[in-house]
Amino acid sequence: MGLILSIVIGILAGYLGSLIFKGSGLGLIWNLIVGLVGGVIGGAVFEFLGFHGQGIIWQLIAATVGAIILLWIVSLLRKK
């Protein structure tokens, strides 16, 4: 059940991140990839800053923030 929940959170986080950063969704597969990688990035950033939390909402927030950071980095690399 944990893997399925992680995938669902990843899809939602990727979708939310792409909506916030780009203004539109990226598609199911890209939303999943961005959300899962964003979850790792967001978790690391929040841990580094000393923020700790538990639960689905916290995971979704961390993954969404990480997805936004990932999309920002990708946009910087694409401009060059």
mmCIF file of N, CA, C and O in Angstrom:
data_model
loop_
_atom_site.group_PDB
_atom_site.id
_atom_site.type_symbol
_atom_site.label_atom_id
_atom_site.label_comp_id
_atom_site.label_asym_id
_atom_site.label_seq_id
_atom_site.Cartn_x
_atom_site.Cartn_y
_atom_site.Cartn_z
ATOM 1 N N MET A 1 0.815 -1.194 0.000
ATOM 2 C CA MET A 1 0.000 0.000 0.000
ATOM 3 C C MET A 1 0.859 1.257 0.000
ATOM 4 O O MET A 1 0.480 2.267 -0.562
ATOM 5 N N GLY A 2 2.036 1.199 0.620
ATOM 6 C CA GLY A 2 2.911 2.360 0.684
ATOM 7 C C GLY A 2 3.413 2.797 -0.679
ATOM 8 O O GLY A 2 3.529 3.991 -0.951
ATOM 9 N N LEU A 3 3.709 1.830 -1.556
ATOM 10 C CA LEU A 3 4.180 2.152 -2.893
ATOM 11 C C LEU A 3 3.078 2.834 -3.708
ATOM 12 O O LEU A 3 3.333 3.833 -4.384
ATOM 13 N N ILE A 4 1.873 2.326 -3.611
ATOM 14 C CA ILE A 4 0.754 2.928 -4.338
ATOM 15 C C ILE A 4 0.500 4.343 -3.835
ATOM 16 O O ILE A 4 0.287 5.266 -4.630
ATOM 17 N N LEU A 5 0.552 4.541 -2.538
ATOM 18 C CA LEU A 5 0.356 5.867 -1.965
ATOM 19 C C LEU A 5 1.458 6.826 -2.407
ATOM 20 O O LEU A 5 1.193 7.987 -2.739
ATOM 21 N N SER A 6 2.693 6.342 -2.463
ATOM 22 C CA SER A 6 3.803 7.176 -2.933
ATOM 23 C C SER A 6 3.617 7.576 -4.391
ATOM 24 O O SER A 6 3.907 8.714 -4.773
ATOM 25 N N ILE A 7 3.132 6.655 -5.199
ATOM 26 C CA ILE A 7 2.886 6.970 -6.609
ATOM 27 C C ILE A 7 1.782 8.008 -6.745
ATOM 28 O O ILE A 7 1.913 8.970 -7.508
ATOM 29 N N VAL A 8 0.709 7.845 -5.982
ATOM 30 C CA VAL A 8 -0.401 8.815 -6.033
ATOM 31 C C VAL A 8 0.058 10.189 -5.562
ATOM 32 O O VAL A 8 -0.242 11.208 -6.195
ATOM 33 N N ILE A 9 0.803 10.235 -4.474
ATOM 34 C CA ILE A 9 1.330 11.512 -3.980
ATOM 35 C C ILE A 9 2.281 12.115 -5.008
ATOM 36 O O ILE A 9 2.262 13.319 -5.253
ATOM 37 N N GLY A 10 3.108 11.285 -5.637
ATOM 38 C CA GLY A 10 4.027 11.760 -6.669
ATOM 39 C C GLY A 10 3.300 12.371 -7.845
ATOM 40 O O GLY A 10 3.666 13.435 -8.347
ATOM 41 N N ILE A 11 2.239 11.711 -8.310
ATOM 42 C CA ILE A 11 1.452 12.247 -9.425
ATOM 43 C C ILE A 11 0.813 13.571 -9.036
ATOM 44 O O ILE A 11 0.867 14.551 -9.794
ATOM 45 N N LEU A 12 0.205 13.616 -7.859
ATOM 46 C CA LEU A 12 -0.430 14.861 -7.401
ATOM 47 C C LEU A 12 0.590 15.986 -7.231
ATOM 48 O O LEU A 12 0.343 17.128 -7.639
ATOM 49 N N ALA A 13 1.726 15.677 -6.626
ATOM 50 C CA ALA A 13 2.758 16.689 -6.402
ATOM 51 C C ALA A 13 3.323 17.188 -7.727
ATOM 52 O O ALA A 13 3.535 18.394 -7.904
ATOM 53 N N GLY A 14 3.576 16.287 -8.652
ATOM 54 C CA GLY A 14 4.071 16.693 -9.968
ATOM 55 C C GLY A 14 3.061 17.560 -10.702
ATOM 56 O O GLY A 14 3.425 18.554 -11.338
ATOM 57 N N TYR A 15 1.789 17.186 -10.605
ATOM 58 C CA TYR A 15 0.737 17.968 -11.247
ATOM 59 C C TYR A 15 0.630 19.354 -10.613
ATOM 60 O O TYR A 15 0.588 20.366 -11.312
ATOM 61 N N LEU A 16 0.592 19.402 -9.285
ATOM 62 C CA LEU A 16 0.508 20.692 -8.596
ATOM 63 C C LEU A 16 1.733 21.555 -8.877
ATOM 64 O O LEU A 16 1.614 22.757 -9.117
ATOM 65 N N GLY A 17 2.910 20.944 -8.842
ATOM 66 C CA GLY A 17 4.135 21.690 -9.118
ATOM 67 C C GLY A 17 4.146 22.259 -10.521
ATOM 68 O O GLY A 17 4.522 23.410 -10.743
ATOM 69 N N SER A 18 3.703 21.452 -11.494
ATOM 70 C CA SER A 18 3.685 21.943 -12.869
ATOM 71 C C SER A 18 2.613 23.002 -13.071
ATOM 72 O O SER A 18 2.797 23.926 -13.859
ATOM 73 N N LEU A 19 1.500 22.892 -12.353
ATOM 74 C CA LEU A 19 0.479 23.943 -12.430
ATOM 75 C C LEU A 19 0.998 25.257 -11.858
ATOM 76 O O LEU A 19 0.793 26.322 -12.434
ATOM 77 N N ILE A 20 1.667 25.174 -10.723
ATOM 78 C CA ILE A 20 2.175 26.374 -10.067
ATOM 79 C C ILE A 20 3.312 26.992 -10.873
ATOM 80 O O ILE A 20 3.369 28.198 -11.071
ATOM 81 N N PHE A 21 4.225 26.167 -11.366
ATOM 82 C CA PHE A 21 5.406 26.699 -12.042
ATOM 83 C C PHE A 21 5.158 26.999 -13.513
ATOM 84 O O PHE A 21 5.535 28.055 -14.004
ATOM 85 N N LYS A 22 4.543 26.083 -14.225
ATOM 86 C CA LYS A 22 4.380 26.219 -15.671
ATOM 87 C C LYS A 22 2.996 26.725 -16.074
ATOM 88 O O LYS A 22 2.835 27.264 -17.146
ATOM 89 N N GLY A 23 2.001 26.484 -15.259
ATOM 90 C CA GLY A 23 0.652 26.904 -15.602
ATOM 91 C C GLY A 23 -0.191 25.816 -16.229
ATOM 92 O O GLY A 23 -1.359 26.004 -16.469
ATOM 93 N N SER A 24 0.387 24.633 -16.496
ATOM 94 C CA SER A 24 -0.383 23.516 -17.024
ATOM 95 C C SER A 24 0.291 22.212 -16.619
ATOM 96 O O SER A 24 1.478 22.188 -16.310
ATOM 97 N N GLY A 25 -0.471 21.143 -16.624
ATOM 98 C CA GLY A 25 0.076 19.843 -16.289
ATOM 99 C C GLY A 25 1.026 19.357 -17.372
ATOM 100 O O GLY A 25 0.988 19.810 -18.512
ATOM 101 N N LEU A 26 1.876 18.411 -17.015
ATOM 102 C CA LEU A 26 2.874 17.890 -17.946
ATOM 103 C C LEU A 26 2.474 16.550 -18.540
ATOM 104 O O LEU A 26 3.170 16.046 -19.406
ATOM 105 N N GLY A 27 1.402 15.963 -18.083
ATOM 106 C CA GLY A 27 1.022 14.618 -18.493
ATOM 107 C C GLY A 27 1.293 13.647 -17.360
ATOM 108 O O GLY A 27 2.122 13.912 -16.492
ATOM 109 N N LEU A 28 0.605 12.526 -17.372
ATOM 110 C CA LEU A 28 0.649 11.591 -16.251
ATOM 111 C C LEU A 28 2.055 11.093 -15.940
ATOM 112 O O LEU A 28 2.504 11.146 -14.791
ATOM 113 N N ILE A 29 2.781 10.641 -16.938
ATOM 114 C CA ILE A 29 4.121 10.077 -16.695
ATOM 115 C C ILE A 29 5.085 11.148 -16.197
ATOM 116 O O ILE A 29 5.816 10.931 -15.219
ATOM 117 N N TRP A 30 5.108 12.311 -16.852
ATOM 118 C CA TRP A 30 6.020 13.379 -16.425
ATOM 119 C C TRP A 30 5.636 13.915 -15.051
ATOM 120 O O TRP A 30 6.507 14.251 -14.242
ATOM 121 N N ASN A 31 4.331 14.016 -14.761
ATOM 122 C CA ASN A 31 3.910 14.435 -13.426
ATOM 123 C C ASN A 31 4.405 13.455 -12.372
ATOM 124 O O ASN A 31 4.857 13.860 -11.300
ATOM 125 N N LEU A 32 4.334 12.156 -12.682
ATOM 126 C CA LEU A 32 4.814 11.142 -11.745
ATOM 127 C C LEU A 32 6.310 11.278 -11.512
ATOM 128 O O LEU A 32 6.775 11.297 -10.371
ATOM 129 N N ILE A 33 7.067 11.413 -12.589
ATOM 130 C CA ILE A 33 8.525 11.533 -12.473
ATOM 131 C C ILE A 33 8.907 12.788 -11.696
ATOM 132 O O ILE A 33 9.711 12.736 -10.758
ATOM 133 N N VAL A 34 8.317 13.920 -12.081
ATOM 134 C CA VAL A 34 8.622 15.184 -11.399
ATOM 135 C C VAL A 34 8.203 15.108 -9.935
ATOM 136 O O VAL A 34 8.926 15.564 -9.048
ATOM 137 N N GLY A 35 7.060 14.515 -9.650
ATOM 138 C CA GLY A 35 6.590 14.402 -8.270
ATOM 139 C C GLY A 35 7.457 13.508 -7.416
ATOM 140 O O GLY A 35 7.756 13.829 -6.263
ATOM 141 N N LEU A 36 7.883 12.371 -7.957
ATOM 142 C CA LEU A 36 8.722 11.458 -7.179
ATOM 143 C C LEU A 36 10.104 12.052 -6.918
ATOM 144 O O LEU A 36 10.610 12.002 -5.794
ATOM 145 N N VAL A 37 10.719 12.620 -7.951
ATOM 146 C CA VAL A 37 12.017 13.277 -7.759
ATOM 147 C C VAL A 37 11.839 14.500 -6.853
ATOM 148 O O VAL A 37 12.669 14.770 -5.982
ATOM 149 N N GLY A 38 10.738 15.213 -7.049
ATOM 150 C CA GLY A 38 10.442 16.365 -6.201
ATOM 151 C C GLY A 38 10.259 15.980 -4.742
ATOM 152 O O GLY A 38 10.629 16.730 -3.841
ATOM 153 N N GLY A 39 9.702 14.800 -4.507
ATOM 154 C CA GLY A 39 9.557 14.321 -3.128
ATOM 155 C C GLY A 39 10.899 14.134 -2.449
ATOM 156 O O GLY A 39 11.075 14.482 -1.281
ATOM 157 N N VAL A 40 11.851 13.606 -3.183
ATOM 158 C CA VAL A 40 13.202 13.424 -2.638
ATOM 159 C C VAL A 40 13.847 14.787 -2.381
ATOM 160 O O VAL A 40 14.417 15.035 -1.308
ATOM 161 N N ILE A 41 13.731 15.684 -3.359
ATOM 162 C CA ILE A 41 14.325 17.029 -3.220
ATOM 163 C C ILE A 41 13.661 17.785 -2.078
ATOM 164 O O ILE A 41 14.329 18.369 -1.218
ATOM 165 N N GLY A 42 12.333 17.794 -2.067
ATOM 166 C CA GLY A 42 11.597 18.511 -1.020
ATOM 167 C C GLY A 42 11.883 17.963 0.362
ATOM 168 O O GLY A 42 12.061 18.715 1.323
ATOM 169 N N GLY A 43 11.951 16.633 0.478
ATOM 170 C CA GLY A 43 12.277 16.031 1.769
ATOM 171 C C GLY A 43 13.659 16.425 2.243
ATOM 172 O O GLY A 43 13.866 16.726 3.421
ATOM 173 N N ALA A 44 14.623 16.439 1.314
ATOM 174 C CA ALA A 44 15.995 16.819 1.676
ATOM 175 C C ALA A 44 16.074 18.294 2.076
ATOM 176 O O ALA A 44 16.738 18.642 3.057
ATOM 177 N N VAL A 45 15.386 19.151 1.332
ATOM 178 C CA VAL A 45 15.404 20.588 1.644
ATOM 179 C C VAL A 45 14.752 20.849 2.998
ATOM 180 O O VAL A 45 15.296 21.589 3.827
ATOM 181 N N PHE A 46 13.585 20.235 3.232
ATOM 182 C CA PHE A 46 12.906 20.451 4.509
ATOM 183 C C PHE A 46 13.731 19.903 5.669
ATOM 184 O O PHE A 46 13.782 20.507 6.734
ATOM 185 N N GLU A 47 14.372 18.754 5.472
ATOM 186 C CA GLU A 47 15.227 18.175 6.512
ATOM 187 C C GLU A 47 16.409 19.102 6.801
ATOM 188 O O GLU A 47 16.758 19.331 7.955
ATOM 189 N N PHE A 48 17.022 19.635 5.754
ATOM 190 C CA PHE A 48 18.148 20.551 5.907
ATOM 191 C C PHE A 48 17.742 21.805 6.678
ATOM 192 O O PHE A 48 18.492 22.316 7.500
ATOM 193 N N LEU A 49 16.528 22.301 6.406
ATOM 194 C CA LEU A 49 16.047 23.506 7.080
ATOM 195 C C LEU A 49 15.498 23.233 8.477
ATOM 196 O O LEU A 49 15.158 24.159 9.205
ATOM 197 N N GLY A 50 15.403 21.960 8.855
ATOM 198 C CA GLY A 50 14.957 21.615 10.201
ATOM 199 C C GLY A 50 13.457 21.448 10.339
ATOM 200 O O GLY A 50 12.947 21.396 11.458
ATOM 201 N N PHE A 51 12.731 21.360 9.237
ATOM 202 C CA PHE A 51 11.289 21.140 9.287
ATOM 203 C C PHE A 51 11.009 19.646 9.253
ATOM 204 O O PHE A 51 11.528 18.932 8.401
ATOM 205 N N HIS A 52 10.195 19.191 10.176
ATOM 206 C CA HIS A 52 9.866 17.774 10.258
ATOM 207 C C HIS A 52 8.353 17.643 10.337
ATOM 208 O O HIS A 52 7.686 18.411 11.010
ATOM 209 N N GLY A 53 7.829 16.680 9.654
ATOM 210 C CA GLY A 53 6.395 16.453 9.704
ATOM 211 C C GLY A 53 6.070 15.038 9.282
ATOM 212 O O GLY A 53 6.926 14.299 8.792
ATOM 213 N N GLN A 54 4.816 14.685 9.491
ATOM 214 C CA GLN A 54 4.367 13.351 9.132
ATOM 215 C C GLN A 54 2.988 13.456 8.512
ATOM 216 O O GLN A 54 2.301 14.459 8.671
ATOM 217 N N GLY A 55 2.621 12.451 7.793
ATOM 218 C CA GLY A 55 1.296 12.377 7.220
ATOM 219 C C GLY A 55 1.294 12.678 5.731
ATOM 220 O O GLY A 55 2.276 13.139 5.149
ATOM 221 N N ILE A 56 0.170 12.390 5.138
ATOM 222 C CA ILE A 56 0.021 12.526 3.695
ATOM 223 C C ILE A 56 0.105 13.980 3.257
ATOM 224 O O ILE A 56 0.747 14.295 2.251
ATOM 225 N N ILE A 57 -0.516 14.872 3.989
ATOM 226 C CA ILE A 57 -0.499 16.294 3.618
ATOM 227 C C ILE A 57 0.929 16.830 3.656
ATOM 228 O O ILE A 57 1.357 17.548 2.753
ATOM 229 N N TRP A 58 1.670 16.482 4.681
ATOM 230 C CA TRP A 58 3.067 16.919 4.790
ATOM 231 C C TRP A 58 3.896 16.386 3.629
ATOM 232 O O TRP A 58 4.705 17.099 3.051
ATOM 233 N N GLN A 59 3.707 15.124 3.280
ATOM 234 C CA GLN A 59 4.424 14.529 2.156
ATOM 235 C C GLN A 59 4.063 15.229 0.846
ATOM 236 O O GLN A 59 4.933 15.478 0.012
ATOM 237 N N LEU A 60 2.786 15.544 0.682
ATOM 238 C CA LEU A 60 2.343 16.226 -0.523
ATOM 239 C C LEU A 60 2.942 17.628 -0.617
ATOM 240 O O LEU A 60 3.391 18.054 -1.680
ATOM 241 N N ILE A 61 2.995 18.337 0.491
ATOM 242 C CA ILE A 61 3.587 19.684 0.508
ATOM 243 C C ILE A 61 5.078 19.609 0.181
ATOM 244 O O ILE A 61 5.579 20.363 -0.658
ATOM 245 N N ALA A 62 5.795 18.697 0.833
ATOM 246 C CA ALA A 62 7.236 18.566 0.585
ATOM 247 C C ALA A 62 7.507 18.173 -0.862
ATOM 248 O O ALA A 62 8.396 18.741 -1.514
ATOM 249 N N ALA A 63 6.739 17.240 -1.398
ATOM 250 C CA ALA A 63 6.940 16.799 -2.774
ATOM 251 C C ALA A 63 6.596 17.901 -3.770
ATOM 252 O O ALA A 63 7.266 18.053 -4.794
ATOM 253 N N THR A 64 5.572 18.692 -3.480
ATOM 254 C CA THR A 64 5.192 19.788 -4.367
ATOM 255 C C THR A 64 6.266 20.873 -4.375
ATOM 256 O O THR A 64 6.645 21.377 -5.442
ATOM 257 N N VAL A 65 6.774 21.209 -3.209
ATOM 258 C CA VAL A 65 7.864 22.192 -3.133
ATOM 259 C C VAL A 65 9.089 21.661 -3.883
ATOM 260 O O VAL A 65 9.729 22.383 -4.646
ATOM 261 N N GLY A 66 9.404 20.398 -3.700
ATOM 262 C CA GLY A 66 10.522 19.796 -4.415
ATOM 263 C C GLY A 66 10.303 19.775 -5.922
ATOM 264 O O GLY A 66 11.226 20.004 -6.701
ATOM 265 N N ALA A 67 9.062 19.517 -6.351
ATOM 266 C CA ALA A 67 8.746 19.524 -7.784
ATOM 267 C C ALA A 67 8.931 20.913 -8.377
ATOM 268 O O ALA A 67 9.455 21.059 -9.488
ATOM 269 N N ILE A 68 8.531 21.941 -7.633
ATOM 270 C CA ILE A 68 8.712 23.322 -8.100
ATOM 271 C C ILE A 68 10.203 23.637 -8.225
ATOM 272 O O ILE A 68 10.642 24.241 -9.206
ATOM 273 N N ILE A 69 10.985 23.216 -7.240
ATOM 274 C CA ILE A 69 12.437 23.434 -7.291
ATOM 275 C C ILE A 69 13.034 22.712 -8.496
ATOM 276 O O ILE A 69 13.846 23.279 -9.232
ATOM 277 N N LEU A 70 12.611 21.464 -8.720
ATOM 278 C CA LEU A 70 13.110 20.696 -9.857
ATOM 279 C C LEU A 70 12.749 21.376 -11.182
ATOM 280 O O LEU A 70 13.593 21.513 -12.069
ATOM 281 N N LEU A 71 11.513 21.824 -11.328
ATOM 282 C CA LEU A 71 11.094 22.490 -12.564
ATOM 283 C C LEU A 71 11.851 23.795 -12.767
ATOM 284 O O LEU A 71 12.180 24.160 -13.898
ATOM 285 N N TRP A 72 12.153 24.494 -11.687
ATOM 286 C CA TRP A 72 12.916 25.733 -11.777
ATOM 287 C C TRP A 72 14.335 25.451 -12.277
ATOM 288 O O TRP A 72 14.856 26.138 -13.150
ATOM 289 N N ILE A 73 14.960 24.402 -11.714
ATOM 290 C CA ILE A 73 16.316 24.031 -12.125
ATOM 291 C C ILE A 73 16.325 23.619 -13.599
ATOM 292 O O ILE A 73 17.216 24.024 -14.363
ATOM 293 N N VAL A 74 15.345 22.837 -14.021
ATOM 294 C CA VAL A 74 15.261 22.405 -15.408
ATOM 295 C C VAL A 74 15.075 23.606 -16.332
ATOM 296 O O VAL A 74 15.702 23.701 -17.400
ATOM 297 N N SER A 75 14.272 24.579 -15.917
ATOM 298 C CA SER A 75 14.076 25.776 -16.743
ATOM 299 C C SER A 75 15.358 26.594 -16.873
ATOM 300 O O SER A 75 15.630 27.176 -17.928
ATOM 301 N N LEU A 76 16.163 26.633 -15.813
ATOM 302 C CA LEU A 76 17.448 27.340 -15.889
ATOM 303 C C LEU A 76 18.407 26.635 -16.837
ATOM 304 O O LEU A 76 19.134 27.288 -17.582
ATOM 305 N N LEU A 77 18.409 25.312 -16.816
ATOM 306 C CA LEU A 77 19.307 24.562 -17.690
ATOM 307 C C LEU A 77 18.878 24.626 -19.147
ATOM 308 O O LEU A 77 19.728 24.611 -20.039
ATOM 309 N N ARG A 78 17.590 24.712 -19.400
ATOM 310 C CA ARG A 78 17.090 24.789 -20.767
ATOM 311 C C ARG A 78 17.375 26.129 -21.421
ATOM 312 O O ARG A 78 17.460 26.214 -22.637
ATOM 313 N N LYS A 79 17.515 27.192 -20.652
ATOM 314 C CA LYS A 79 17.755 28.525 -21.203
ATOM 315 C C LYS A 79 19.150 28.655 -21.801
ATOM 316 O O LYS A 79 19.399 29.542 -22.595
ATOM 317 N N LYS A 80 20.062 27.799 -21.392
ATOM 318 C CA LYS A 80 21.457 27.910 -21.852
ATOM 319 C C LYS A 80 21.675 27.223 -23.148
ATOM 320 O O LYS A 80 21.100 26.419 -23.669
#
